Amino acid sequence: MAAAPVRQRSGPGGPRAQLPPCYYEGYLEKRGPKEKAARRLWTCLCGNSLYFFNNAKDSHFVEKLDLSGFVSLKDDCSRDRNLEAARLILRMKDGETKLTAPNLESRELWKGFLYSVVDLNVPSCLTLLPGQLQMLREIVDKERSRRRNRTPTRAPPSPLSVPLVGEIPPCFRPVSRTEAEVLLERHPDCGNMLLRPGRDGCSLAVTTRQDLNGSVFRHYRVTQRDQGGYVIDVENPIPCATLHEVIDALVEKTAGTLQPFLLEEPYEENITYVSANDENGEKILHTAPSSPLPKAPALPPKQDRWPSSPLSRSPAPDRRILTSPAPASPTNPMRRLILSPSPLAQTLNEELKMKLEMRRATQD
């Protein structure tokens, strides 16, 4: 039987009714770190834990696996007697649990649901359909709401409860001791030292991880001095003016073996949006095109309503130049233009003058 999305089968008053909401369920073969053989169990992902039942109708679970100690999840490529089966290795802080799904599609879905619940973020490295991705987004929202509304047994550590001085180093994480160990073990390439709030809420702590035939964790208390600054509480206390100096001191004391933990948060690579189908009203997740939008064509330059010839655009010559008195300088070009007519003009003037004189003589 393949895994299926939530189908509650709990009876009234049964233990299943008291479990967190079930996000996913189906048959898996499970073999824990201390088990010699695998067992086929009905598995339910309820909240942040896996609950195992002997069959789908049982109301009492036989095992529980809390995912708060999650370290990694990877495919197991070893062959199984069932050629269609697909294996998984779920690595927890206290050991590895091997899971076997009925087929590759079921394994991919289990990975998607486990990553979504643990990281509270939809994984982008899996091959899933748009409808399945939308289902995972809804699970992430439900789990976030569940964790936000549940009553905590004790107040979680918060950087606001500690009166910090100066800038906070980027390796600061508002996590508990156990969560800090899990972060460092899950992301060894991001550094091996982080700063976190202390358990009492009035101090800080530095958690480090090194590899010596396995993970070796160390925790150092950092307290704030009354006269200002901080001190690393070791056998020979190390005073520091700021939290940045606390981190620098540990890096220097270990000759660079300890490095600040810097984890880059994942961001979406594409723009997505949800729209409803006009025919059946079904909502579909769309991916916006990654190519740049075409630019609107540029408008042609505004022209005059009545086109004019190039000659009419030139300014009209000032006729007053010919009639205005020119300066008395002999070198003035305008004076030469007025007082020195061309030979052709002189010839025309003489001919007109002669014709006028002949006409007068004839009239007389």
Short mmCIF file of C-alpha atoms in Angstrom, two decimals:
data_model
loop_
_atom_site.label_atom_id
_atom_site.label_comp_id
_atom_site.label_asym_id
_atom_site.label_seq_id
_atom_site.Cartn_x
_atom_site.Cartn_y
_atom_site.Cartn_z
CA MET A 1 0.00 0.00 0.00
CA ALA A 2 1.46 3.34 -0.97
CA ALA A 3 1.67 6.26 1.38
CA ALA A 4 -1.25 8.63 1.40
CA PRO A 5 -2.04 12.12 2.70
CA VAL A 6 -3.87 12.55 5.96
CA ARG A 7 -6.66 10.05 6.63
CA GLN A 8 -7.52 10.06 10.31
CA ARG A 9 -8.72 6.70 11.60
CA SER A 10 -8.67 7.40 15.33
CA GLY A 11 -11.67 6.41 17.36
CA PRO A 12 -13.12 8.63 20.06
CA GLY A 13 -11.04 8.55 23.21
CA GLY A 14 -8.27 6.45 21.64
CA PRO A 15 -4.59 7.40 21.91
CA ARG A 16 -4.52 8.52 18.29
CA ALA A 17 -6.96 11.27 19.11
CA GLN A 18 -4.39 12.70 21.51
CA LEU A 19 -1.58 12.80 18.94
CA PRO A 20 -0.65 15.93 16.97
CA PRO A 21 -2.33 16.35 13.56
CA CYS A 22 -1.36 13.68 11.03
CA TYR A 23 0.26 15.13 7.91
CA TYR A 24 1.18 11.94 6.05
CA GLU A 25 0.92 8.17 6.57
CA GLY A 26 1.62 4.87 4.88
CA TYR A 27 3.48 1.59 5.21
CA LEU A 28 7.26 1.73 5.69
CA GLU A 29 9.80 -0.91 6.56
CA LYS A 30 11.78 0.30 9.56
CA ARG A 31 15.05 -0.89 11.07
CA GLY A 32 16.41 1.10 14.01
CA PRO A 33 20.06 1.39 15.12
CA LYS A 34 19.67 -1.52 17.58
CA GLU A 35 17.39 -3.71 15.48
CA LYS A 36 18.72 -6.64 13.43
CA ALA A 37 15.74 -7.00 11.10
CA ALA A 38 13.33 -4.57 9.48
CA ARG A 39 9.62 -4.52 10.32
CA ARG A 40 6.78 -3.40 8.11
CA LEU A 41 4.82 -0.81 10.11
CA TRP A 42 2.08 1.70 9.39
CA THR A 43 3.86 5.03 9.80
CA CYS A 44 2.21 8.36 10.60
CA LEU A 45 3.93 11.73 10.51
CA CYS A 46 2.12 13.56 13.32
CA GLY A 47 3.48 16.97 14.13
CA ASN A 48 7.25 16.72 14.47
CA SER A 49 7.34 12.96 15.19
CA LEU A 50 6.95 9.64 13.44
CA TYR A 51 4.52 7.18 15.07
CA PHE A 52 4.65 3.49 14.13
CA PHE A 53 1.65 1.13 14.31
CA ASN A 54 1.43 -2.57 13.60
CA ASN A 55 -1.28 -1.91 11.01
CA ALA A 56 -3.44 0.91 9.72
CA LYS A 57 -6.35 0.15 12.06
CA ASP A 58 -4.44 0.07 15.35
CA SER A 59 -5.08 2.93 17.75
CA HIS A 60 -2.00 2.32 19.94
CA PHE A 61 1.40 3.09 18.45
CA VAL A 62 4.30 0.74 19.17
CA GLU A 63 7.16 3.19 18.60
CA LYS A 64 7.74 6.90 18.39
CA LEU A 65 10.62 8.74 16.71
CA ASP A 66 11.00 12.40 17.68
CA LEU A 67 12.44 14.41 14.79
CA SER A 68 13.87 17.15 17.01
CA GLY A 69 17.17 15.26 16.87
CA PHE A 70 17.13 15.18 13.05
CA VAL A 71 20.57 15.39 11.43
CA SER A 72 20.21 14.34 7.80
CA LEU A 73 18.14 12.32 5.33
CA LYS A 74 19.65 10.62 2.31
CA ASP A 75 18.85 7.91 -0.22
CA ASP A 76 20.15 4.40 0.30
CA CYS A 77 21.11 2.99 -3.10
CA SER A 78 21.66 -0.57 -1.88
CA ARG A 79 19.49 -3.15 -3.64
CA ASP A 80 16.46 -4.69 -2.00
CA ARG A 81 14.77 -8.03 -2.67
CA ASN A 82 11.83 -5.97 -3.88
CA LEU A 83 13.19 -4.28 -6.99
CA GLU A 84 10.60 -1.49 -6.80
CA ALA A 85 11.39 -0.59 -3.17
CA ALA A 86 13.30 2.59 -2.39
CA ARG A 87 15.38 2.95 0.76
CA LEU A 88 16.12 5.92 3.01
CA ILE A 89 18.63 6.55 5.77
CA LEU A 90 17.26 8.82 8.48
CA ARG A 91 20.19 9.97 10.58
CA MET A 92 19.34 11.16 14.06
CA LYS A 93 21.56 12.43 16.81
CA ASP A 94 21.40 9.07 18.60
CA GLY A 95 21.86 6.85 15.53
CA GLU A 96 20.57 5.90 12.09
CA THR A 97 17.18 4.51 11.19
CA LYS A 98 16.74 2.78 7.84
CA LEU A 99 13.37 3.16 6.14
CA THR A 100 12.11 1.46 2.99
CA ALA A 101 9.27 2.92 0.92
CA PRO A 102 7.22 0.86 -1.58
CA ASN A 103 8.57 2.76 -4.60
CA LEU A 104 10.57 5.79 -5.70
CA GLU A 105 7.55 8.11 -5.84
CA SER A 106 6.58 7.22 -2.28
CA ARG A 107 10.14 7.80 -1.08
CA GLU A 108 10.23 11.23 -2.71
CA LEU A 109 6.98 12.19 -0.99
CA TRP A 110 8.19 10.99 2.40
CA LYS A 111 11.35 13.06 1.96
CA GLY A 112 9.28 16.11 1.07
CA PHE A 113 7.06 15.79 4.15
CA LEU A 114 9.96 15.08 6.51
CA TYR A 115 12.02 18.02 5.25
CA SER A 116 8.99 20.34 5.39
CA VAL A 117 8.20 19.45 9.02
CA VAL A 118 11.81 19.55 10.22
CA ASP A 119 12.95 22.70 8.40
CA LEU A 120 9.53 24.40 8.19
CA ASN A 121 10.34 25.08 4.59
CA VAL A 122 9.38 23.36 1.34
CA PRO A 123 12.49 21.64 -0.10
CA SER A 124 13.52 22.72 -3.58
CA CYS A 125 15.81 19.75 -4.33
CA LEU A 126 13.06 17.16 -4.86
CA THR A 127 11.16 16.13 -7.99
CA LEU A 128 7.53 16.82 -7.11
CA LEU A 129 4.43 17.93 -8.98
CA PRO A 130 2.96 21.42 -8.48
CA GLY A 131 0.01 19.99 -6.55
CA GLN A 132 2.35 18.10 -4.23
CA LEU A 133 4.42 21.22 -3.61
CA GLN A 134 1.27 23.15 -2.75
CA MET A 135 0.33 20.40 -0.29
CA LEU A 136 3.74 20.71 1.38
CA ARG A 137 3.30 24.47 1.72
CA GLU A 138 0.01 23.90 3.52
CA ILE A 139 1.72 21.41 5.86
CA VAL A 140 4.46 23.95 6.66
CA ASP A 141 1.83 26.57 7.55
CA LYS A 142 -0.06 24.10 9.76
CA GLU A 143 3.06 22.99 11.60
CA ARG A 144 4.19 26.58 12.17
CA SER A 145 0.76 27.41 13.59
CA ARG A 146 0.82 24.29 15.80
CA ARG A 147 4.22 25.13 17.27
CA ARG A 148 3.23 28.74 17.80
CA ASN A 149 0.02 27.86 19.64
CA ARG A 150 1.25 25.02 21.82
CA THR A 151 2.02 25.78 25.47
CA PRO A 152 5.76 25.57 26.09
CA THR A 153 6.99 23.72 29.17
CA ARG A 154 9.48 26.48 29.79
CA ALA A 155 10.24 29.79 28.19
CA PRO A 156 12.55 29.26 25.22
CA PRO A 157 15.86 31.11 25.27
CA SER A 158 15.61 34.53 23.71
CA PRO A 159 18.35 37.05 22.89
CA LEU A 160 16.06 39.77 24.22
CA SER A 161 16.28 38.36 27.76
CA VAL A 162 20.01 39.02 27.75
CA PRO A 163 21.13 42.68 27.90
CA LEU A 164 23.63 42.48 25.08
CA VAL A 165 26.32 45.12 24.62
CA GLY A 166 27.44 46.20 21.17
CA GLU A 167 26.70 44.45 17.90
CA ILE A 168 25.64 40.80 17.88
CA PRO A 169 28.00 38.49 15.93
CA PRO A 170 26.48 36.81 12.87
CA CYS A 171 27.10 33.36 14.43
CA PHE A 172 24.51 34.07 17.16
CA ARG A 173 21.50 31.71 17.08
CA PRO A 174 18.51 31.83 19.47
CA VAL A 175 18.56 28.06 20.02
CA SER A 176 18.91 25.66 22.95
CA ARG A 177 21.92 23.49 23.70
CA THR A 178 20.48 20.47 21.90
CA GLU A 179 19.36 22.51 18.89
CA ALA A 180 22.83 24.05 18.65
CA GLU A 181 24.43 20.59 18.54
CA VAL A 182 22.01 19.49 15.83
CA LEU A 183 22.70 22.60 13.74
CA LEU A 184 26.46 22.17 13.94
CA GLU A 185 26.25 18.47 13.07
CA ARG A 186 23.84 18.95 10.19
CA HIS A 187 25.87 21.76 8.59
CA PRO A 188 29.56 21.00 9.18
CA ASP A 189 30.60 23.12 6.18
CA CYS A 190 29.08 26.29 7.69
CA GLY A 191 31.39 26.46 10.72
CA ASN A 192 31.80 24.68 14.04
CA MET A 193 31.13 27.36 16.66
CA LEU A 194 27.98 29.35 17.44
CA LEU A 195 26.88 31.78 20.11
CA ARG A 196 23.53 31.19 21.82
CA PRO A 197 21.55 32.26 24.89
CA GLY A 198 22.34 30.46 28.12
CA ARG A 199 19.88 28.12 29.77
CA ASP A 200 19.23 30.57 32.64
CA GLY A 201 18.35 33.43 30.27
CA CYS A 202 20.86 35.71 32.01
CA SER A 203 24.05 34.57 30.32
CA LEU A 204 25.34 33.42 26.96
CA ALA A 205 27.05 30.26 25.80
CA VAL A 206 29.32 29.16 22.99
CA THR A 207 28.74 25.69 21.54
CA THR A 208 31.50 24.07 19.48
CA ARG A 209 31.72 20.84 17.51
CA GLN A 210 34.84 18.94 16.43
CA ASP A 211 35.31 15.52 14.87
CA LEU A 212 37.29 12.93 16.83
CA ASN A 213 36.00 9.48 15.83
CA GLY A 214 32.60 11.13 15.95
CA SER A 215 31.17 14.45 17.02
CA VAL A 216 32.67 16.06 20.13
CA PHE A 217 30.67 18.99 21.55
CA ARG A 218 31.85 21.57 24.05
CA HIS A 219 29.89 24.36 25.74
CA TYR A 220 31.46 27.50 27.24
CA ARG A 221 29.63 29.98 29.46
CA VAL A 222 29.91 33.68 28.62
CA THR A 223 28.79 36.13 31.32
CA GLN A 224 28.47 39.87 31.31
CA ARG A 225 30.63 41.83 33.74
CA ASP A 226 29.21 44.57 35.96
CA GLN A 227 31.84 47.03 34.78
CA GLY A 228 31.01 46.28 31.16
CA GLY A 229 32.10 43.72 28.62
CA TYR A 230 32.07 39.94 28.84
CA VAL A 231 34.19 37.13 30.21
CA ILE A 232 34.59 33.53 29.04
CA ASP A 233 34.20 31.42 32.19
CA VAL A 234 37.03 28.91 31.92
CA GLU A 235 39.78 27.98 34.39
CA ASN A 236 41.65 31.15 33.44
CA PRO A 237 38.82 33.61 32.62
CA ILE A 238 39.22 35.51 29.37
CA PRO A 239 37.86 39.09 29.51
CA CYS A 240 36.46 40.57 26.30
CA ALA A 241 35.06 44.00 25.58
CA THR A 242 32.41 42.85 23.08
CA LEU A 243 30.81 39.65 21.85
CA HIS A 244 32.85 39.93 18.67
CA GLU A 245 35.99 39.74 20.80
CA VAL A 246 34.59 36.62 22.48
CA ILE A 247 34.41 34.86 19.12
CA ASP A 248 37.79 36.24 18.01
CA ALA A 249 39.41 35.05 21.25
CA LEU A 250 38.20 31.47 20.76
CA VAL A 251 39.37 31.47 17.14
CA GLU A 252 42.78 32.79 18.22
CA LYS A 253 43.16 30.37 21.16
CA THR A 254 42.48 27.38 18.89
CA ALA A 255 44.74 28.61 16.06
CA GLY A 256 41.77 28.94 13.73
CA THR A 257 40.39 25.45 14.36
CA LEU A 258 37.12 26.93 15.62
CA GLN A 259 35.29 28.99 13.02
CA PRO A 260 32.01 30.96 13.42
CA PHE A 261 28.88 29.18 12.24
CA LEU A 262 27.34 31.08 9.30
CA LEU A 263 24.27 29.44 7.80
CA GLU A 264 22.73 30.99 4.71
CA GLU A 265 18.94 30.88 4.77
CA PRO A 266 17.35 29.45 1.63
CA TYR A 267 15.56 31.78 -0.76
CA GLU A 268 13.27 31.07 -3.68
CA GLU A 269 14.89 30.99 -7.10
CA ASN A 270 11.70 31.68 -9.05
CA ILE A 271 8.65 33.88 -8.57
CA THR A 272 5.49 31.83 -8.09
CA TYR A 273 1.85 32.77 -7.72
CA VAL A 274 -1.50 30.99 -7.30
CA SER A 275 -4.45 31.61 -9.59
CA ALA A 276 -7.88 29.97 -9.93
CA ASN A 277 -9.07 28.25 -13.08
CA ASP A 278 -12.01 30.12 -14.64
CA GLU A 279 -13.81 26.91 -15.61
CA ASN A 280 -13.62 24.70 -12.49
CA GLY A 281 -12.25 27.11 -9.89
CA GLU A 282 -9.26 24.86 -9.10
CA LYS A 283 -6.24 26.76 -7.79
CA ILE A 284 -3.00 26.17 -9.66
CA LEU A 285 0.52 27.22 -8.75
CA HIS A 286 2.26 29.06 -11.58
CA THR A 287 5.88 30.04 -12.07
CA ALA A 288 6.44 33.52 -13.45
CA PRO A 289 8.60 33.70 -16.60
CA SER A 290 12.25 34.30 -15.84
CA SER A 291 12.95 36.20 -19.10
CA PRO A 292 12.76 40.00 -18.85
CA LEU A 293 9.49 41.59 -19.88
CA PRO A 294 9.48 43.26 -23.34
CA LYS A 295 9.82 47.00 -23.23
CA ALA A 296 7.05 49.19 -24.60
CA PRO A 297 7.93 50.75 -27.99
CA ALA A 298 9.20 54.28 -27.77
CA LEU A 299 6.81 56.99 -29.00
CA PRO A 300 7.95 58.99 -32.06
CA PRO A 301 8.97 62.60 -31.41
CA LYS A 302 6.11 65.10 -31.45
CA GLN A 303 5.87 67.02 -34.75
CA ASP A 304 4.20 70.28 -35.71
CA ARG A 305 0.64 70.04 -36.96
CA TRP A 306 1.45 71.91 -40.19
CA PRO A 307 4.74 70.79 -41.71
CA SER A 308 6.89 73.54 -43.03
CA SER A 309 9.77 73.56 -45.45
CA PRO A 310 13.31 73.97 -44.19
CA LEU A 311 13.44 77.44 -45.65
CA SER A 312 10.45 78.64 -43.65
CA ARG A 313 12.03 77.49 -40.37
CA SER A 314 15.01 79.80 -40.78
CA PRO A 315 14.53 83.19 -39.25
CA ALA A 316 13.58 85.93 -41.68
CA PRO A 317 16.36 88.36 -42.38
CA ASP A 318 16.10 91.70 -40.71
CA ARG A 319 15.29 94.15 -43.47
CA ARG A 320 16.26 97.06 -41.28
CA ILE A 321 19.89 96.23 -41.81
CA LEU A 322 19.77 97.62 -45.35
CA THR A 323 18.10 100.83 -44.32
CA SER A 324 19.78 101.50 -41.00
CA PRO A 325 22.62 103.93 -41.10
CA ALA A 326 25.95 102.16 -41.17
CA PRO A 327 28.87 103.31 -39.06
CA ALA A 328 31.26 105.76 -40.67
CA SER A 329 34.07 103.23 -40.74
CA PRO A 330 35.41 102.52 -44.26
CA THR A 331 36.14 98.93 -43.22
CA ASN A 332 32.54 98.20 -42.32
CA PRO A 333 31.33 95.41 -44.74
CA MET A 334 27.71 96.56 -44.56
CA ARG A 335 28.75 100.07 -45.65
CA ARG A 336 30.55 98.59 -48.68
CA LEU A 337 27.45 96.51 -49.49
CA ILE A 338 25.22 99.57 -49.53
CA LEU A 339 27.50 102.16 -51.11
CA SER A 340 29.16 99.90 -53.65
CA PRO A 341 26.52 98.31 -55.94
CA SER A 342 27.48 95.48 -58.28
CA PRO A 343 28.35 96.24 -62.02
CA LEU A 344 25.16 94.58 -63.21
CA ALA A 345 23.10 96.86 -61.00
CA GLN A 346 24.96 99.90 -62.30
CA THR A 347 24.27 98.88 -65.94
CA LEU A 348 20.56 98.39 -65.25
CA ASN A 349 20.35 101.75 -63.53
CA GLU A 350 22.00 103.51 -66.45
CA GLU A 351 19.68 101.88 -69.00
CA LEU A 352 16.60 102.82 -66.98
CA LYS A 353 17.86 106.34 -66.63
CA MET A 354 18.39 106.64 -70.40
CA LYS A 355 14.90 105.29 -71.18
CA LEU A 356 13.32 107.73 -68.75
CA GLU A 357 15.13 110.63 -70.35
CA MET A 358 14.07 109.51 -73.87
CA ARG A 359 10.45 109.22 -72.74
CA ARG A 360 10.48 112.70 -71.25
CA ALA A 361 12.01 114.13 -74.43
CA THR A 362 9.32 112.48 -76.58
CA GLN A 363 6.56 113.86 -74.38
CA ASP A 364 7.98 117.34 -74.65
#
